[in-house]
XYZ file of C-alpha atoms in Angstrom:
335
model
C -35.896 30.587 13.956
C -35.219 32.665 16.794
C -31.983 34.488 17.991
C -30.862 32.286 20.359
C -31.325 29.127 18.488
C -29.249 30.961 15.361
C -26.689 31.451 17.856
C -26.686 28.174 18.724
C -26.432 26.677 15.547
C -23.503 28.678 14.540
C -21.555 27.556 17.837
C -22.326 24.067 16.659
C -20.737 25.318 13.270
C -17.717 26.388 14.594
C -16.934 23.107 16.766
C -17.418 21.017 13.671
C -15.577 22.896 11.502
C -12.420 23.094 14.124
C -12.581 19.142 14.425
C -12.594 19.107 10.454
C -9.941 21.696 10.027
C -8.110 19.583 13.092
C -8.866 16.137 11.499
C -7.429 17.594 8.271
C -4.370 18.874 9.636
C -3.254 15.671 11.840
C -3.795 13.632 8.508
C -1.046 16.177 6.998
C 0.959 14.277 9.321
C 0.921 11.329 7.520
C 0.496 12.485 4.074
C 4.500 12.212 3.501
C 4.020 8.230 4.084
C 1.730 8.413 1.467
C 2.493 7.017 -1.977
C 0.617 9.498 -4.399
C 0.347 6.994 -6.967
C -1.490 4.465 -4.014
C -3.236 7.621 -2.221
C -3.447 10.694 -4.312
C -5.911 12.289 -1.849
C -3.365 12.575 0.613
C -0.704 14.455 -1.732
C -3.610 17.052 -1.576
C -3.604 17.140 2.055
C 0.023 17.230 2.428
C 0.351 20.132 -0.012
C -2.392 21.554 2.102
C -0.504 21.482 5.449
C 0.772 25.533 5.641
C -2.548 26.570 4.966
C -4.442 24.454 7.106
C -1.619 25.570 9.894
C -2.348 28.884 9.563
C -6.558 28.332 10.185
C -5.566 26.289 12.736
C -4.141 29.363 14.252
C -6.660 31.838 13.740
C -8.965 29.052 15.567
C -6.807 29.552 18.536
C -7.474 33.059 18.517
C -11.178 32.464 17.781
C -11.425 30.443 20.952
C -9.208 31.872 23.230
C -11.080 35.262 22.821
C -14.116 33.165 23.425
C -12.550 31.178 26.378
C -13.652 28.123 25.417
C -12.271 24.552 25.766
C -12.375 24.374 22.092
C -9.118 25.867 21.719
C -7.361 22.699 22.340
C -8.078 20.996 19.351
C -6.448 23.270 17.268
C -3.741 23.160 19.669
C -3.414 19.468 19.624
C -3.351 19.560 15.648
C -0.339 22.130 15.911
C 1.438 20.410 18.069
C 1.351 16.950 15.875
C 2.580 18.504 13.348
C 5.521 20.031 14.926
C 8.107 17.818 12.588
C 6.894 20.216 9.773
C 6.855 23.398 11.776
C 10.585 22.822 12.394
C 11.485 22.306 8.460
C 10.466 25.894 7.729
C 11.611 27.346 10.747
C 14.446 26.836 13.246
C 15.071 29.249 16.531
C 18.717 30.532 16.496
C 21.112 27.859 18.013
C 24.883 28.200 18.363
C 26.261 25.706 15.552
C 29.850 24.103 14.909
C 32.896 26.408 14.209
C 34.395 25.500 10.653
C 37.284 23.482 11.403
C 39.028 20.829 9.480
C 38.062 19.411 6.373
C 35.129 21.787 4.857
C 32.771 22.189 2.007
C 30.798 25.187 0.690
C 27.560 23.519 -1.369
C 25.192 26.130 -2.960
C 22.184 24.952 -5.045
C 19.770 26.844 -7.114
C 17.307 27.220 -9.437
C 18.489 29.516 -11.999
C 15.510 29.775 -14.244
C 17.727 29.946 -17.534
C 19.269 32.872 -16.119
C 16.040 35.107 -16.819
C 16.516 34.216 -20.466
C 19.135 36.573 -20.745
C 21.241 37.181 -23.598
C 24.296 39.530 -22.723
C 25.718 37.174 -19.856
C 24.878 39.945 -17.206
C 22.945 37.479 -14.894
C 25.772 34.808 -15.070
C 28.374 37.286 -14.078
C 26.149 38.418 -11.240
C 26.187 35.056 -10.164
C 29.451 34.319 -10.626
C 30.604 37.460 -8.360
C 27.979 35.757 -5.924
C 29.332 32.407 -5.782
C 33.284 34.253 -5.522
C 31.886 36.643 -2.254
C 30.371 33.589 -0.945
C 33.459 31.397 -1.272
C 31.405 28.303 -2.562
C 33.161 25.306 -3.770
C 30.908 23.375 -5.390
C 27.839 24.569 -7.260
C 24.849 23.154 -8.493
C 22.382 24.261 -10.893
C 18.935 23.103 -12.262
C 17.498 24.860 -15.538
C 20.775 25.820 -16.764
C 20.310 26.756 -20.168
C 22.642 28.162 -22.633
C 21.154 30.263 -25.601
C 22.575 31.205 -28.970
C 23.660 34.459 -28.036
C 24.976 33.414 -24.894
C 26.711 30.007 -25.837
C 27.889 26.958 -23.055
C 31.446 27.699 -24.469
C 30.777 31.697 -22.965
C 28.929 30.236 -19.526
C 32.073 27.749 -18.624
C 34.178 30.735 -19.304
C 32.385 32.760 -16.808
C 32.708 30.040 -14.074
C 36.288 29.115 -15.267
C 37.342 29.673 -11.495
C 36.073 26.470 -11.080
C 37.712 24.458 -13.275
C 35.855 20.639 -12.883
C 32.989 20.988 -15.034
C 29.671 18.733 -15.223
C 26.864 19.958 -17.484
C 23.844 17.402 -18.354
C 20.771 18.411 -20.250
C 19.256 21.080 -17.874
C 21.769 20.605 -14.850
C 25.157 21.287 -14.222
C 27.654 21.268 -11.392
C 30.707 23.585 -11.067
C 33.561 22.317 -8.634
C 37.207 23.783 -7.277
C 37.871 19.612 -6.680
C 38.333 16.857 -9.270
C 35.296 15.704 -10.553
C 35.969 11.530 -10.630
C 32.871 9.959 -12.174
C 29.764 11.321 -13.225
C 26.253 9.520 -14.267
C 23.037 11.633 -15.793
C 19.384 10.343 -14.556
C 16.685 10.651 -16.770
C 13.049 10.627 -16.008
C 10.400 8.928 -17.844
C 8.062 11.199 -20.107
C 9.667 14.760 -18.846
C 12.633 17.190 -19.469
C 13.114 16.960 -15.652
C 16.628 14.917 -14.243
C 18.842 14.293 -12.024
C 22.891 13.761 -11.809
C 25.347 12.086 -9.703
C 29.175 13.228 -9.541
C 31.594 11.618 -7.530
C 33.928 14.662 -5.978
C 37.505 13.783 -4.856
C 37.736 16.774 -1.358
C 41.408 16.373 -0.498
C 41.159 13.155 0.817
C 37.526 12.085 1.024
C 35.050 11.170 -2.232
C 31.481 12.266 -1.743
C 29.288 11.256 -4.164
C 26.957 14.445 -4.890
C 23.499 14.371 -6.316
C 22.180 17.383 -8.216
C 18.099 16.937 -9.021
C 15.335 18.789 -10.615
C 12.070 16.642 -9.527
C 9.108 16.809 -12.086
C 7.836 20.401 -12.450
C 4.433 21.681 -10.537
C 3.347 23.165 -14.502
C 1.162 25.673 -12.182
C 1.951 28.625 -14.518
C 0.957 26.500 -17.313
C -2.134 25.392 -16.036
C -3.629 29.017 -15.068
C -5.894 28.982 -17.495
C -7.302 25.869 -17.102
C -10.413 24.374 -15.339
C -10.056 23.684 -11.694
C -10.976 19.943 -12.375
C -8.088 20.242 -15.202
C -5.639 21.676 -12.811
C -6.271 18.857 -9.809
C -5.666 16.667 -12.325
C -2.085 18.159 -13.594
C -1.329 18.507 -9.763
C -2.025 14.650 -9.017
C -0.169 13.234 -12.169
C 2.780 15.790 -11.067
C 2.630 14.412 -7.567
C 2.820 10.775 -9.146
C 5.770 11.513 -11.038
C 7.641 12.795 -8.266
C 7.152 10.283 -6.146
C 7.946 7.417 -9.006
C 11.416 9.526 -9.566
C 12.306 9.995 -5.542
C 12.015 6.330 -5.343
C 14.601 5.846 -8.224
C 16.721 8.606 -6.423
C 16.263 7.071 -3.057
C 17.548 3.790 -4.528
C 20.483 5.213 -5.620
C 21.231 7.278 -2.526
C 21.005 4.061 -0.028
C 22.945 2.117 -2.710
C 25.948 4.508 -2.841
C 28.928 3.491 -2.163
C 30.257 7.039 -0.547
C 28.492 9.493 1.418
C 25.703 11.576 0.042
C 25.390 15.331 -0.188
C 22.033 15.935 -2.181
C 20.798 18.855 -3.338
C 18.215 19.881 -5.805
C 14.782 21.516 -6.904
C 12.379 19.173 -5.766
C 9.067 21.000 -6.575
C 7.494 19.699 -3.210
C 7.348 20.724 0.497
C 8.555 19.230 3.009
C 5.380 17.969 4.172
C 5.401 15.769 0.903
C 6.143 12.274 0.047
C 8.823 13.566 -2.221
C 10.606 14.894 0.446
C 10.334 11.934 2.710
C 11.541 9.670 0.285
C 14.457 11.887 -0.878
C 15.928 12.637 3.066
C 15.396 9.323 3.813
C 18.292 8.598 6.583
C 19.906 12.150 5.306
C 19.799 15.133 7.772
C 18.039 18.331 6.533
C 20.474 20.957 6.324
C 18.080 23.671 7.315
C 16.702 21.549 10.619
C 20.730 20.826 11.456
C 21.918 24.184 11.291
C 19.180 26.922 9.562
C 17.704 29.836 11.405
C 14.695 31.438 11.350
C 12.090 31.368 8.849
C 12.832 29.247 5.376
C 11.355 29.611 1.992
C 13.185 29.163 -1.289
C 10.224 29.739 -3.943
C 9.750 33.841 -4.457
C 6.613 33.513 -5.946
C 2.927 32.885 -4.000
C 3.840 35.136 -0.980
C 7.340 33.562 -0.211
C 5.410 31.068 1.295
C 7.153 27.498 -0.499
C 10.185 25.658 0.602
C 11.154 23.272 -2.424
C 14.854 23.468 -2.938
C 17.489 21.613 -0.676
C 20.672 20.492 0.389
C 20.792 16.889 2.712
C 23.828 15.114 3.759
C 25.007 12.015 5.244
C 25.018 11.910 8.769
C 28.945 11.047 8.637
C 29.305 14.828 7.918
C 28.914 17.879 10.330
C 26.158 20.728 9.213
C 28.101 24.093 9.604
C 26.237 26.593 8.497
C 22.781 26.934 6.386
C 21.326 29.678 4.542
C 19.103 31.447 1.726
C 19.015 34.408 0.478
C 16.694 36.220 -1.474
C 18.398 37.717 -4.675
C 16.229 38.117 -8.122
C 18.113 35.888 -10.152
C 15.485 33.823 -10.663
C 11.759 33.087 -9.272
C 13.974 30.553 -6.632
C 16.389 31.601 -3.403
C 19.881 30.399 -3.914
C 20.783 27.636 -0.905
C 24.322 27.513 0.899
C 25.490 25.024 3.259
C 28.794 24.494 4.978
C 29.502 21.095 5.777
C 32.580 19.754 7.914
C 33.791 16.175 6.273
């Protein structure tokens, strides 16, 4: 085979694989109407989206250097997806002034507090949450231990004195807590947890979630056909526990703050299912670029804090502190 018809061949490469790569990333855009339990393949794709963004963009480069019309397809497949672009990153936008009747909601993944024994990582957080002025708090694997007892964490956060601890979540809160209802999932540890909060003169009714665990660590050291097969029963769980959670969110009879771990990007049927008519804190009033997972190259966005479009997003932000392999999220809200 001669030069020229090498060349030729791998030009015909190239096109194909940009309409595949293309293809791929426009299905992403439907992947988060996809039931993983109906369409598993699609919870795949979904998952897939950042990466496939990121070819995408090296194909622009590709082409552009080789000026060729080509370039608009992975242009085109960018720009359909531009709904997920804008849930991990937000240009700078002037937002509302706090005013009125607020709320300061942080949410994190705490990761047992590193396993540590002395109380040193509460405290730490405890100082954070005080600096921060936060008013209601919301945890996911919150775990006691016998050196450091539940009795010795509620004295740490005694500042806040309404108190909600379930199984592997808990909520701290400066208002009255009125009502409170634990959710458990079939066939896992993970949860979820409503509280109704009395703010002065408005109840919200606040959900705190940890959606089933990715078990990615866990699976390292399995076969690749083992680990597809953890991910898709994982992304079949989740979705079978954001229905129940979207049930009870549309069926509430006060407005809905939610926030949680829900081991899924936004891109995922999880997080479709879970926003439903809530707004995105981060798209209402985030800057910049968001991830809230510290691990594989700070590239994940899983945790979250929606609210009911009654309420006003404030302010949004994460920061990275090594509390845990997870960002702490804060939102001010105006009621």
């Amino acid at each position: 085979m001669g030069r020229l018809a090498v060349f030729k061949l791998m030009y015909l490469i190239s096109i194909l694989g940009t309409f595949t790569i293309a293809v791929l990333t426009i299905l992403g855009l439907v992947a988060s109407h996809a039931d993983p339990n109906s369409h598993p393949g699609m919870a795949f794709i979904g998952l897939a989206l950042p990466a496939l963004l990121i070819i995408n963009v090296i194909l622009i480069i590709y082409w552009t250097i080789r000026w060729r019309r080509w370039v608009w397809v992975p242009v085109i497949a960018i720009l359909c997806n531009f709904n997920y672009i804008s849930s991990v990153y937000q240009f700078s936008f002037s937002t509302p002034q706090s005013t009125g009747n607020t709320v300061k909601v942080l949410t994190c993944n705490i990761h047992n507090f590193n396993d540590e024994i002395t109380g040193y990582t509460a405290k730490e957080i405890e100082r954070y949450m005080q600096d921060k002025q936060i008013d209601i708090i919301c945890f996911q694997e919150f775990a006691a231990n016998e050196d450091f007892t539940l009795d010795s964490l509620s004295n740490v956060f005694k500042k806040y004195p309404y108190q909600e601890v379930r199984s592997q979540l808990a909520v701290y809160s400066r208002y009255p807590i009125e009502k409170s209802l634990f959710i458990p999932f079939d066939n896992t540890n993970n949860c979820g947890l409503w509280t109704d909060i009395r703010i002065k003169d408005k109840t919200i009714r606040l959900f705190n979630v940890h959606m089933q665990t990715t078990n990615v660590n866990q699976t390292r050291n399995l076969s690749t056909k083992r680990k597809l097969k953890t991910l898709a029963n994982n992304f079949k769980m989740r979705a079978k526990q954001s229905n129940l959670i979207s049930y009870m969110i549309r069926t509430s009879p006060y407005p809905v703050i939610l926030c949680g771990d829900f081991n899924d990007i936004p891109s995922s049927y999880t997080y479709r299912q879970l926003k439903g008519n809530l707004e995105d804190g981060f798209k209402t009033s985030g800057s910049g670029y968001e991830y809230t997972f510290r691990n594989i190259y700070s590239f994940l966005r899983i945790d979250y804090i929606f609210y009911d479009p009654s309420m006003t997003g404030i302010n949004y932000y994460s920061h990275s502190i090594d509390w845990s392999d997870h960002n702490p999220v804060i939102m001010e809200l105006g009621l």
